[in-house]
């Protein structure tokens, strides 16, 4: 309620996206202001339009988990569930890369390593950390760009604040 202007802004930005112009939007406000509701209403309004919508979450204090939202997005995009075994995860990742016209033989090891695959970690073991990080980022960027060429791609990343405790111990 009362977010007509903000929703209209999101739709104006969406119009740019559907014309092939990438956009980044930040929805910021105090707790209880309706940020999640606004984003949910926007998502609901896109139901009849062709698009891919992926969600990821992270906590604001999590510097040690820098890839946490990316992991959530990759898992969502590939349809990976908590119960999937490593072999099933590998099949899902390779299939999704193929669908995006990306060579799974080149790209999959980086995504599988990111997802915690021990066998892929061993394959990439000799690389310098900076080279490994750069290659992983390149795969993620290529995958996003290739996927967005088929239809608009929306990546929602919600940053959740750390719950603060009142009782010092």
CSV table of N, CA and C in Angstrom, one decimal:
chain,number,residue,atom,x,y,z
A,1,UNK,N,0.8,-1.2,0.0
A,1,UNK,CA,0.0,0.0,0.0
A,1,UNK,C,0.9,1.2,0.0
A,2,UNK,N,0.6,2.2,-0.9
A,2,UNK,CA,1.3,3.4,-0.9
A,2,UNK,C,2.7,3.4,-1.6
A,3,UNK,N,2.9,2.4,-2.4
A,3,UNK,CA,4.1,2.2,-3.1
A,3,UNK,C,3.9,2.3,-4.6
A,4,UNK,N,2.9,3.0,-5.0
A,4,UNK,CA,2.6,3.1,-6.5
A,4,UNK,C,3.7,3.7,-7.2
A,5,UNK,N,4.3,4.8,-6.7
A,5,UNK,CA,5.4,5.5,-7.4
A,5,UNK,C,6.6,4.6,-7.5
A,6,UNK,N,7.0,3.9,-6.4
A,6,UNK,CA,8.1,3.0,-6.5
A,6,UNK,C,7.9,1.9,-7.4
A,7,UNK,N,6.7,1.3,-7.5
A,7,UNK,CA,6.4,0.2,-8.4
A,7,UNK,C,6.5,0.7,-9.8
A,8,UNK,N,6.0,1.9,-10.1
A,8,UNK,CA,6.0,2.5,-11.4
A,8,UNK,C,7.5,2.7,-11.8
A,9,UNK,N,8.3,3.1,-10.9
A,9,UNK,CA,9.8,3.3,-11.2
A,9,UNK,C,10.4,1.9,-11.6
A,10,UNK,N,10.1,0.9,-10.9
A,10,UNK,CA,10.6,-0.4,-11.2
A,10,UNK,C,10.1,-0.9,-12.6
A,11,UNK,N,8.9,-0.5,-13.0
A,11,UNK,CA,8.4,-0.9,-14.3
A,11,UNK,C,9.0,-0.1,-15.4
A,12,UNK,N,9.3,1.2,-15.1
A,12,UNK,CA,10.0,2.0,-16.1
A,12,UNK,C,11.4,1.4,-16.3
A,13,UNK,N,12.1,1.0,-15.3
A,13,UNK,CA,13.4,0.4,-15.4
A,13,UNK,C,13.3,-0.9,-16.2
A,14,UNK,N,12.2,-1.7,-15.9
A,14,UNK,CA,12.0,-3.0,-16.6
A,14,UNK,C,11.9,-2.7,-18.1
A,15,UNK,N,11.2,-1.6,-18.5
A,15,UNK,CA,11.1,-1.3,-19.9
A,15,UNK,C,12.5,-1.2,-20.5
A,16,UNK,N,13.4,-0.6,-19.9
A,16,UNK,CA,14.8,-0.5,-20.4
A,16,UNK,C,15.4,-1.9,-20.5
A,17,UNK,N,15.2,-2.7,-19.5
A,17,UNK,CA,15.7,-4.1,-19.5
A,17,UNK,C,15.2,-4.9,-20.7
A,18,UNK,N,13.9,-4.7,-21.0
A,18,UNK,CA,13.3,-5.5,-22.1
A,18,UNK,C,13.8,-5.0,-23.5
A,19,UNK,N,14.4,-3.8,-23.5
A,19,UNK,CA,15.1,-3.3,-24.7
A,19,UNK,C,16.5,-3.6,-24.8
A,20,UNK,N,17.0,-4.4,-23.8
A,20,UNK,CA,18.4,-4.9,-23.9
A,20,UNK,C,19.4,-4.0,-23.1
A,21,UNK,N,18.9,-3.1,-22.3
A,21,UNK,CA,19.7,-2.2,-21.5
A,21,UNK,C,19.8,-2.7,-20.1
A,22,UNK,N,21.0,-3.3,-19.7
A,22,UNK,CA,21.1,-3.8,-18.3
A,22,UNK,C,20.9,-2.7,-17.3
A,23,UNK,N,20.4,-3.0,-16.2
A,23,UNK,CA,20.1,-2.1,-15.1
A,23,UNK,C,20.4,-2.7,-13.8
A,24,UNK,N,20.7,-1.8,-12.8
A,24,UNK,CA,20.9,-2.3,-11.4
A,24,UNK,C,20.0,-1.4,-10.6
A,25,UNK,N,19.3,-2.0,-9.7
A,25,UNK,CA,18.4,-1.3,-8.8
A,25,UNK,C,18.7,-1.7,-7.3
A,26,UNK,N,18.8,-0.7,-6.5
A,26,UNK,CA,18.9,-1.0,-5.0
A,26,UNK,C,17.6,-0.5,-4.4
A,27,UNK,N,17.0,-1.4,-3.6
A,27,UNK,CA,15.9,-1.0,-2.8
A,27,UNK,C,16.3,-1.0,-1.3
A,28,UNK,N,16.3,0.2,-0.8
A,28,UNK,CA,16.9,0.4,0.6
A,28,UNK,C,15.9,1.1,1.5
A,29,UNK,N,15.9,0.7,2.7
A,29,UNK,CA,15.0,1.3,3.7
A,29,UNK,C,15.1,0.6,5.0
A,30,UNK,N,14.5,1.3,6.0
A,30,UNK,CA,14.5,0.7,7.4
A,30,UNK,C,13.6,-0.6,7.4
A,31,UNK,N,13.9,-1.4,8.4
A,31,UNK,CA,13.0,-2.6,8.6
A,31,UNK,C,11.6,-2.2,8.7
A,32,UNK,N,10.7,-3.0,8.1
A,32,UNK,CA,9.3,-2.7,8.1
A,32,UNK,C,8.8,-1.7,7.1
A,33,UNK,N,9.6,-1.2,6.3
A,33,UNK,CA,9.2,-0.2,5.3
A,33,UNK,C,8.5,-0.7,4.1
A,34,UNK,N,8.6,-2.1,3.9
A,34,UNK,CA,7.9,-2.7,2.8
A,34,UNK,C,8.7,-3.0,1.6
A,35,UNK,N,10.0,-3.1,1.8
A,35,UNK,CA,11.0,-3.4,0.7
A,35,UNK,C,10.6,-4.8,0.1
A,36,UNK,N,10.5,-5.8,0.9
A,36,UNK,CA,10.2,-7.2,0.5
A,36,UNK,C,8.9,-7.2,-0.2
A,37,UNK,N,7.9,-6.5,0.3
A,37,UNK,CA,6.6,-6.5,-0.3
A,37,UNK,C,6.6,-5.8,-1.7
A,38,UNK,N,7.4,-4.7,-1.8
A,38,UNK,CA,7.5,-4.0,-3.1
A,38,UNK,C,8.1,-4.9,-4.1
A,39,UNK,N,9.2,-5.6,-3.8
A,39,UNK,CA,9.9,-6.5,-4.7
A,39,UNK,C,9.0,-7.7,-5.1
A,40,UNK,N,8.2,-8.2,-4.1
A,40,UNK,CA,7.3,-9.3,-4.4
A,40,UNK,C,6.2,-8.9,-5.3
A,41,UNK,N,5.7,-7.7,-5.1
A,41,UNK,CA,4.7,-7.1,-6.0
A,41,UNK,C,5.2,-7.0,-7.4
A,42,UNK,N,6.4,-6.4,-7.5
A,42,UNK,CA,7.1,-6.3,-8.8
A,42,UNK,C,7.2,-7.7,-9.5
A,43,UNK,N,7.7,-8.6,-8.8
A,43,UNK,CA,7.9,-10.0,-9.3
A,43,UNK,C,6.6,-10.5,-9.8
A,44,UNK,N,5.6,-10.4,-9.0
A,44,UNK,CA,4.2,-10.9,-9.4
A,44,UNK,C,3.7,-10.2,-10.6
A,45,UNK,N,4.1,-8.9,-10.8
A,45,UNK,CA,3.6,-8.2,-12.0
A,45,UNK,C,4.3,-8.7,-13.3
A,46,UNK,N,5.4,-9.4,-13.2
A,46,UNK,CA,6.1,-9.9,-14.3
A,46,UNK,C,5.7,-11.3,-14.8
A,47,UNK,N,4.7,-11.9,-14.1
A,47,UNK,CA,4.3,-13.3,-14.4
A,47,UNK,C,4.0,-13.5,-15.9
A,48,UNK,N,3.4,-12.6,-16.5
A,48,UNK,CA,2.9,-12.8,-17.9
A,48,UNK,C,4.0,-12.5,-18.9
A,49,UNK,N,5.2,-12.0,-18.5
A,49,UNK,CA,6.2,-11.6,-19.4
A,49,UNK,C,7.4,-12.6,-19.4
A,50,UNK,N,8.0,-12.9,-20.5
A,50,UNK,CA,9.1,-13.8,-20.5
A,50,UNK,C,10.3,-13.2,-19.8
A,51,UNK,N,10.8,-14.0,-18.8
A,51,UNK,CA,12.0,-13.6,-18.1
A,51,UNK,C,12.5,-14.8,-17.2
A,52,UNK,N,13.7,-14.6,-16.7
A,52,UNK,CA,14.2,-15.5,-15.8
A,52,UNK,C,14.4,-14.7,-14.5
A,53,UNK,N,14.0,-15.3,-13.4
A,53,UNK,CA,14.1,-14.5,-12.1
A,53,UNK,C,14.8,-15.5,-11.1
A,54,UNK,N,15.9,-15.0,-10.7
A,54,UNK,CA,16.7,-15.8,-9.7
A,54,UNK,C,16.9,-15.0,-8.4
A,55,UNK,N,16.8,-15.7,-7.3
A,55,UNK,CA,17.0,-15.1,-6.0
A,55,UNK,C,18.1,-15.6,-5.2
A,56,UNK,N,18.8,-14.7,-4.5
A,56,UNK,CA,19.9,-15.1,-3.6
A,56,UNK,C,19.8,-14.3,-2.3
A,57,UNK,N,20.3,-14.8,-1.2
A,57,UNK,CA,20.3,-14.0,0.0
A,57,UNK,C,21.7,-14.1,0.7
A,58,UNK,N,22.0,-13.1,1.4
A,58,UNK,CA,23.2,-13.1,2.2
A,58,UNK,C,23.0,-12.2,3.4
A,59,UNK,N,23.9,-12.4,4.4
A,59,UNK,CA,23.8,-11.5,5.6
A,59,UNK,C,24.9,-10.4,5.5
A,60,UNK,N,24.6,-9.3,6.0
A,60,UNK,CA,25.4,-8.1,5.8
A,60,UNK,C,26.8,-8.2,6.4
A,61,UNK,N,27.0,-9.0,7.4
A,61,UNK,CA,28.3,-9.1,8.1
A,61,UNK,C,29.2,-10.2,7.4
A,62,UNK,N,28.7,-10.9,6.4
A,62,UNK,CA,29.4,-12.1,6.0
A,62,UNK,C,30.5,-11.8,4.9
A,63,UNK,N,31.5,-11.2,5.3
A,63,UNK,CA,32.6,-11.0,4.4
A,63,UNK,C,33.4,-12.3,4.1
A,64,UNK,N,33.3,-13.2,5.0
A,64,UNK,CA,34.0,-14.5,4.7
A,64,UNK,C,33.2,-15.4,3.8
A,65,UNK,N,32.0,-15.0,3.5
A,65,UNK,CA,31.1,-15.8,2.6
A,65,UNK,C,30.8,-14.9,1.4
A,66,UNK,N,31.8,-14.3,0.8
A,66,UNK,CA,31.5,-13.3,-0.3
A,66,UNK,C,30.7,-13.9,-1.4
A,67,UNK,N,30.8,-15.2,-1.7
A,67,UNK,CA,30.1,-15.8,-2.8
A,67,UNK,C,28.7,-16.4,-2.3
A,68,UNK,N,28.3,-16.1,-1.1
A,68,UNK,CA,27.1,-16.7,-0.6
A,68,UNK,C,25.9,-16.4,-1.5
A,69,UNK,N,25.6,-15.1,-1.9
A,69,UNK,CA,24.5,-14.9,-2.8
A,69,UNK,C,24.6,-15.5,-4.1
A,70,UNK,N,25.9,-15.5,-4.6
A,70,UNK,CA,26.2,-16.1,-5.9
A,70,UNK,C,25.9,-17.6,-5.9
A,71,UNK,N,26.3,-18.3,-4.8
A,71,UNK,CA,26.0,-19.7,-4.6
A,71,UNK,C,24.5,-19.9,-4.7
A,72,UNK,N,23.7,-19.1,-4.0
A,72,UNK,CA,22.3,-19.2,-4.0
A,72,UNK,C,21.7,-19.1,-5.4
A,73,UNK,N,22.2,-18.1,-6.1
A,73,UNK,CA,21.7,-17.9,-7.5
A,73,UNK,C,22.1,-19.0,-8.4
A,74,UNK,N,23.3,-19.6,-8.3
A,74,UNK,CA,23.7,-20.7,-9.1
A,74,UNK,C,22.9,-21.9,-8.8
A,75,UNK,N,22.7,-22.2,-7.5
A,75,UNK,CA,21.8,-23.3,-7.1
A,75,UNK,C,20.4,-23.2,-7.6
A,76,UNK,N,19.9,-22.0,-7.5
A,76,UNK,CA,18.5,-21.7,-8.0
A,76,UNK,C,18.4,-21.9,-9.5
A,77,UNK,N,19.4,-21.4,-10.2
A,77,UNK,CA,19.4,-21.4,-11.7
A,77,UNK,C,19.5,-22.9,-12.2
A,78,UNK,N,20.3,-23.7,-11.5
A,78,UNK,CA,20.5,-25.1,-11.9
A,78,UNK,C,19.5,-26.0,-11.3
A,79,UNK,N,18.6,-25.6,-10.4
A,79,UNK,CA,17.6,-26.5,-9.8
A,79,UNK,C,18.3,-27.4,-8.8
A,80,UNK,N,19.3,-27.0,-8.2
A,80,UNK,CA,20.0,-27.8,-7.2
A,80,UNK,C,19.3,-27.8,-5.9
A,81,UNK,N,19.1,-28.9,-5.3
A,81,UNK,CA,18.4,-29.0,-4.0
A,81,UNK,C,19.4,-29.5,-2.9
A,82,UNK,N,19.1,-29.3,-1.7
A,82,UNK,CA,20.0,-29.7,-0.6
A,82,UNK,C,20.3,-31.2,-0.6
A,83,UNK,N,19.4,-32.0,-1.1
A,83,UNK,CA,19.5,-33.5,-1.1
A,83,UNK,C,20.3,-34.0,-2.3
A,84,UNK,N,20.7,-33.1,-3.3
A,84,UNK,CA,21.4,-33.6,-4.5
A,84,UNK,C,22.8,-34.1,-4.1
A,85,UNK,N,23.1,-35.2,-4.7
A,85,UNK,CA,24.5,-35.7,-4.6
A,85,UNK,C,25.4,-35.0,-5.6
A,86,UNK,N,26.7,-35.1,-5.3
A,86,UNK,CA,27.7,-34.4,-6.2
A,86,UNK,C,27.5,-34.7,-7.7
A,87,UNK,N,27.3,-36.0,-8.0
A,87,UNK,CA,27.1,-36.4,-9.4
A,87,UNK,C,25.9,-35.7,-10.0
A,88,UNK,N,24.8,-35.6,-9.3
A,88,UNK,CA,23.6,-35.0,-9.8
A,88,UNK,C,23.8,-33.5,-10.0
A,89,UNK,N,24.5,-32.9,-9.0
A,89,UNK,CA,24.8,-31.5,-9.1
A,89,UNK,C,25.6,-31.2,-10.4
A,90,UNK,N,26.6,-32.1,-10.6
A,90,UNK,CA,27.5,-31.9,-11.8
A,90,UNK,C,26.6,-32.0,-13.1
A,91,UNK,N,25.7,-32.9,-13.2
A,91,UNK,CA,24.8,-33.0,-14.3
A,91,UNK,C,24.0,-31.8,-14.5
A,92,UNK,N,23.4,-31.3,-13.4
A,92,UNK,CA,22.5,-30.1,-13.5
A,92,UNK,C,23.3,-28.9,-14.0
A,93,UNK,N,24.5,-28.7,-13.4
A,93,UNK,CA,25.4,-27.5,-13.8
A,93,UNK,C,25.7,-27.6,-15.3
A,94,UNK,N,26.2,-28.8,-15.7
A,94,UNK,CA,26.6,-28.9,-17.1
A,94,UNK,C,25.4,-28.7,-18.1
A,95,UNK,N,24.3,-29.3,-17.7
A,95,UNK,CA,23.1,-29.1,-18.5
A,95,UNK,C,22.7,-27.6,-18.7
A,96,UNK,N,22.8,-26.9,-17.5
A,96,UNK,CA,22.4,-25.5,-17.6
A,96,UNK,C,23.4,-24.7,-18.4
A,97,UNK,N,24.7,-25.0,-18.3
A,97,UNK,CA,25.7,-24.3,-19.1
A,97,UNK,C,25.5,-24.6,-20.6
A,98,UNK,N,25.1,-25.8,-20.9
A,98,UNK,CA,24.9,-26.2,-22.3
A,98,UNK,C,23.7,-25.4,-22.9
A,99,UNK,N,22.6,-25.3,-22.0
A,99,UNK,CA,21.5,-24.5,-22.4
A,99,UNK,C,21.8,-23.0,-22.7
A,100,UNK,N,22.8,-22.5,-22.1
A,100,UNK,CA,23.3,-21.2,-22.3
A,100,UNK,C,24.4,-21.1,-23.4
A,101,UNK,N,24.6,-22.1,-24.1
A,101,UNK,CA,25.6,-22.2,-25.2
A,101,UNK,C,27.0,-21.9,-24.6
A,102,UNK,N,27.3,-22.4,-23.5
A,102,UNK,CA,28.6,-22.3,-22.9
A,102,UNK,C,29.2,-23.7,-22.8
A,103,UNK,N,30.5,-23.9,-23.1
A,103,UNK,CA,31.1,-25.2,-23.1
A,103,UNK,C,31.3,-25.6,-21.7
A,104,UNK,N,30.5,-26.7,-21.3
A,104,UNK,CA,30.6,-27.2,-19.9
A,104,UNK,C,32.0,-27.7,-19.5
A,105,UNK,N,32.8,-28.2,-20.5
A,105,UNK,CA,34.1,-28.7,-20.2
A,105,UNK,C,35.0,-27.6,-19.7
A,106,UNK,N,34.8,-26.4,-20.1
A,106,UNK,CA,35.6,-25.3,-19.7
A,106,UNK,C,35.1,-24.6,-18.5
A,107,UNK,N,33.7,-24.4,-18.5
A,107,UNK,CA,33.1,-23.6,-17.4
A,107,UNK,C,32.7,-24.4,-16.2
A,108,UNK,N,32.3,-25.6,-16.3
A,108,UNK,CA,31.7,-26.4,-15.2
A,108,UNK,C,32.7,-26.5,-14.0
A,109,UNK,N,34.0,-26.8,-14.3
A,109,UNK,CA,34.9,-27.0,-13.1
A,109,UNK,C,34.9,-25.8,-12.2
A,110,UNK,N,34.7,-24.6,-12.7
A,110,UNK,CA,34.7,-23.4,-11.8
A,110,UNK,C,33.5,-23.3,-11.0
A,111,UNK,N,32.3,-23.6,-11.6
A,111,UNK,CA,31.1,-23.5,-10.9
A,111,UNK,C,31.0,-24.7,-9.9
A,112,UNK,N,31.4,-25.8,-10.3
A,112,UNK,CA,31.4,-27.0,-9.4
A,112,UNK,C,32.3,-26.8,-8.2
A,113,UNK,N,33.5,-26.2,-8.4
A,113,UNK,CA,34.4,-25.8,-7.3
A,113,UNK,C,33.7,-24.9,-6.4
A,114,UNK,N,33.1,-23.9,-6.9
A,114,UNK,CA,32.3,-22.9,-6.1
A,114,UNK,C,31.3,-23.5,-5.3
A,115,UNK,N,30.7,-24.6,-5.8
A,115,UNK,CA,29.6,-25.3,-5.1
A,115,UNK,C,30.2,-26.3,-4.2
A,116,UNK,N,31.5,-26.5,-4.1
A,116,UNK,CA,32.1,-27.3,-3.1
A,116,UNK,C,32.5,-28.7,-3.6
A,117,UNK,N,32.6,-28.9,-4.9
A,117,UNK,CA,32.9,-30.2,-5.4
A,117,UNK,C,34.4,-30.5,-5.1
A,118,UNK,N,34.7,-31.6,-4.4
A,118,UNK,CA,36.1,-32.0,-4.1
A,118,UNK,C,36.9,-32.3,-5.3
A,119,UNK,N,36.2,-33.1,-6.2
A,119,UNK,CA,37.0,-33.5,-7.4
A,119,UNK,C,37.3,-32.4,-8.3
A,120,UNK,N,36.5,-31.4,-8.4
A,120,UNK,CA,36.8,-30.2,-9.2
A,120,UNK,C,37.8,-29.3,-8.5
A,121,UNK,N,37.8,-29.3,-7.2
A,121,UNK,CA,38.8,-28.5,-6.5
A,121,UNK,C,40.2,-29.1,-6.7
A,122,UNK,N,40.3,-30.4,-6.8
A,122,UNK,CA,41.6,-31.1,-7.1
A,122,UNK,C,42.0,-30.8,-8.5
A,123,UNK,N,41.1,-30.7,-9.5
A,123,UNK,CA,41.4,-30.4,-10.9
A,123,UNK,C,42.0,-29.0,-11.1
A,124,UNK,N,41.5,-28.1,-10.2
A,124,UNK,CA,42.0,-26.7,-10.3
A,124,UNK,C,43.0,-26.3,-9.3
A,125,UNK,N,43.6,-27.3,-8.6
A,125,UNK,CA,44.5,-27.1,-7.5
A,125,UNK,C,45.7,-26.3,-7.9
A,126,UNK,N,46.3,-26.4,-9.0
A,126,UNK,CA,47.6,-25.8,-9.4
A,126,UNK,C,47.5,-24.3,-9.7
A,127,UNK,N,46.3,-23.8,-9.8
A,127,UNK,CA,46.2,-22.4,-10.3
A,127,UNK,C,46.4,-21.4,-9.2
A,128,UNK,N,46.9,-20.3,-9.6
A,128,UNK,CA,47.1,-19.2,-8.6
A,128,UNK,C,45.7,-18.7,-8.2
A,129,UNK,N,45.5,-18.4,-6.9
A,129,UNK,CA,44.2,-17.9,-6.4
A,129,UNK,C,43.6,-16.8,-7.2
A,130,UNK,N,44.4,-15.8,-7.6
A,130,UNK,CA,43.9,-14.7,-8.4
A,130,UNK,C,43.4,-15.1,-9.8
A,131,UNK,N,44.1,-16.0,-10.4
A,131,UNK,CA,43.7,-16.6,-11.7
A,131,UNK,C,42.4,-17.4,-11.6
A,132,UNK,N,42.3,-18.2,-10.5
A,132,UNK,CA,41.1,-19.0,-10.3
A,132,UNK,C,39.9,-18.1,-10.1
A,133,UNK,N,40.1,-17.0,-9.3
A,133,UNK,CA,39.0,-16.1,-9.0
A,133,UNK,C,38.6,-15.4,-10.3
A,134,UNK,N,39.5,-14.9,-11.1
A,134,UNK,CA,39.2,-14.2,-12.3
A,134,UNK,C,38.5,-15.1,-13.3
A,135,UNK,N,38.9,-16.4,-13.4
A,135,UNK,CA,38.2,-17.4,-14.3
A,135,UNK,C,36.8,-17.7,-13.8
A,136,UNK,N,36.7,-17.8,-12.5
A,136,UNK,CA,35.3,-18.0,-11.9
A,136,UNK,C,34.4,-16.9,-12.2
A,137,UNK,N,34.9,-15.7,-12.0
A,137,UNK,CA,34.1,-14.5,-12.3
A,137,UNK,C,33.7,-14.4,-13.8
A,138,UNK,N,34.7,-14.7,-14.7
A,138,UNK,CA,34.5,-14.7,-16.1
A,138,UNK,C,33.4,-15.7,-16.5
A,139,UNK,N,33.4,-16.9,-15.9
A,139,UNK,CA,32.3,-17.8,-16.2
A,139,UNK,C,31.0,-17.3,-15.7
A,140,UNK,N,30.9,-16.7,-14.5
A,140,UNK,CA,29.6,-16.2,-14.0
A,140,UNK,C,29.1,-15.1,-14.9
A,141,UNK,N,30.0,-14.2,-15.3
A,141,UNK,CA,29.6,-13.1,-16.2
A,141,UNK,C,29.1,-13.6,-17.6
A,142,UNK,N,29.9,-14.5,-18.2
A,142,UNK,CA,29.5,-15.1,-19.5
A,142,UNK,C,28.1,-15.8,-19.3
A,143,UNK,N,28.0,-16.5,-18.3
A,143,UNK,CA,26.7,-17.3,-18.1
A,143,UNK,C,25.5,-16.3,-17.9
A,144,UNK,N,25.7,-15.2,-17.2
A,144,UNK,CA,24.6,-14.3,-17.0
A,144,UNK,C,24.3,-13.6,-18.4
A,145,UNK,N,25.3,-13.2,-19.1
A,145,UNK,CA,25.1,-12.5,-20.4
A,145,UNK,C,24.4,-13.5,-21.4
A,146,UNK,N,24.9,-14.7,-21.5
A,146,UNK,CA,24.3,-15.6,-22.4
A,146,UNK,C,22.9,-15.9,-22.0
A,147,UNK,N,22.6,-16.1,-20.8
A,147,UNK,CA,21.2,-16.4,-20.3
A,147,UNK,C,20.3,-15.2,-20.6
A,148,UNK,N,20.8,-14.0,-20.4
A,148,UNK,CA,20.0,-12.8,-20.6
A,148,UNK,C,19.7,-12.5,-22.1
A,149,UNK,N,20.4,-13.1,-23.0
A,149,UNK,CA,20.2,-12.9,-24.4
A,149,UNK,C,18.9,-13.6,-24.8
A,150,UNK,N,18.6,-14.7,-24.2
A,150,UNK,CA,17.4,-15.5,-24.5
A,150,UNK,C,16.1,-14.8,-24.0
A,151,UNK,N,16.2,-14.2,-22.8
A,151,UNK,CA,15.1,-13.4,-22.2
A,151,UNK,C,15.6,-12.6,-21.1
A,152,UNK,N,14.9,-11.6,-20.7
A,152,UNK,CA,15.5,-10.7,-19.6
A,152,UNK,C,15.7,-11.6,-18.3
A,153,UNK,N,16.8,-11.2,-17.7
A,153,UNK,CA,17.3,-11.9,-16.5
A,153,UNK,C,17.2,-11.0,-15.3
A,154,UNK,N,16.5,-11.4,-14.2
A,154,UNK,CA,16.4,-10.6,-13.0
A,154,UNK,C,17.1,-11.4,-11.9
A,155,UNK,N,18.1,-10.7,-11.3
A,155,UNK,CA,18.9,-11.3,-10.2
A,155,UNK,C,18.5,-10.5,-8.9
A,156,UNK,N,17.8,-11.1,-8.0
A,156,UNK,CA,17.4,-10.5,-6.8
A,156,UNK,C,18.4,-11.0,-5.7
A,157,UNK,N,19.1,-10.1,-5.0
A,157,UNK,CA,19.9,-10.5,-3.9
A,157,UNK,C,19.5,-9.6,-2.7
A,158,UNK,N,19.0,-10.3,-1.7
A,158,UNK,CA,18.5,-9.7,-0.5
A,158,UNK,C,19.6,-9.8,0.6
A,159,UNK,N,20.0,-8.6,1.1
A,159,UNK,CA,21.0,-8.6,2.2
A,159,UNK,C,20.2,-8.5,3.5
A,160,UNK,N,20.4,-9.5,4.3
A,160,UNK,CA,19.7,-9.5,5.6
A,160,UNK,C,20.7,-9.0,6.7
A,161,UNK,N,20.3,-8.1,7.5
A,161,UNK,CA,21.2,-7.7,8.6
A,161,UNK,C,21.3,-8.7,9.6
A,162,UNK,N,22.5,-8.7,10.3
A,162,UNK,CA,22.8,-9.5,11.4
A,162,UNK,C,21.8,-9.2,12.6
A,163,UNK,N,21.2,-10.3,13.1
A,163,UNK,CA,20.3,-10.0,14.3
A,163,UNK,C,21.2,-9.6,15.5
A,164,UNK,N,20.8,-8.5,16.1
A,164,UNK,CA,21.5,-8.0,17.2
A,164,UNK,C,20.9,-8.5,18.5
A,165,UNK,N,21.7,-9.0,19.4
A,165,UNK,CA,21.2,-9.4,20.7
A,165,UNK,C,21.3,-8.3,21.7
A,166,UNK,N,20.3,-8.2,22.5
A,166,UNK,CA,20.3,-7.2,23.6
A,166,UNK,C,21.0,-7.6,24.8
A,167,UNK,N,21.2,-8.9,25.1
A,167,UNK,CA,21.8,-9.4,26.3
A,167,UNK,C,23.3,-9.7,26.1
A,168,UNK,N,24.1,-8.8,26.6
A,168,UNK,CA,25.6,-9.0,26.5
A,168,UNK,C,26.0,-10.2,27.4
A,169,UNK,N,26.8,-11.1,26.8
A,169,UNK,CA,27.3,-12.2,27.6
A,169,UNK,C,28.8,-12.2,27.7
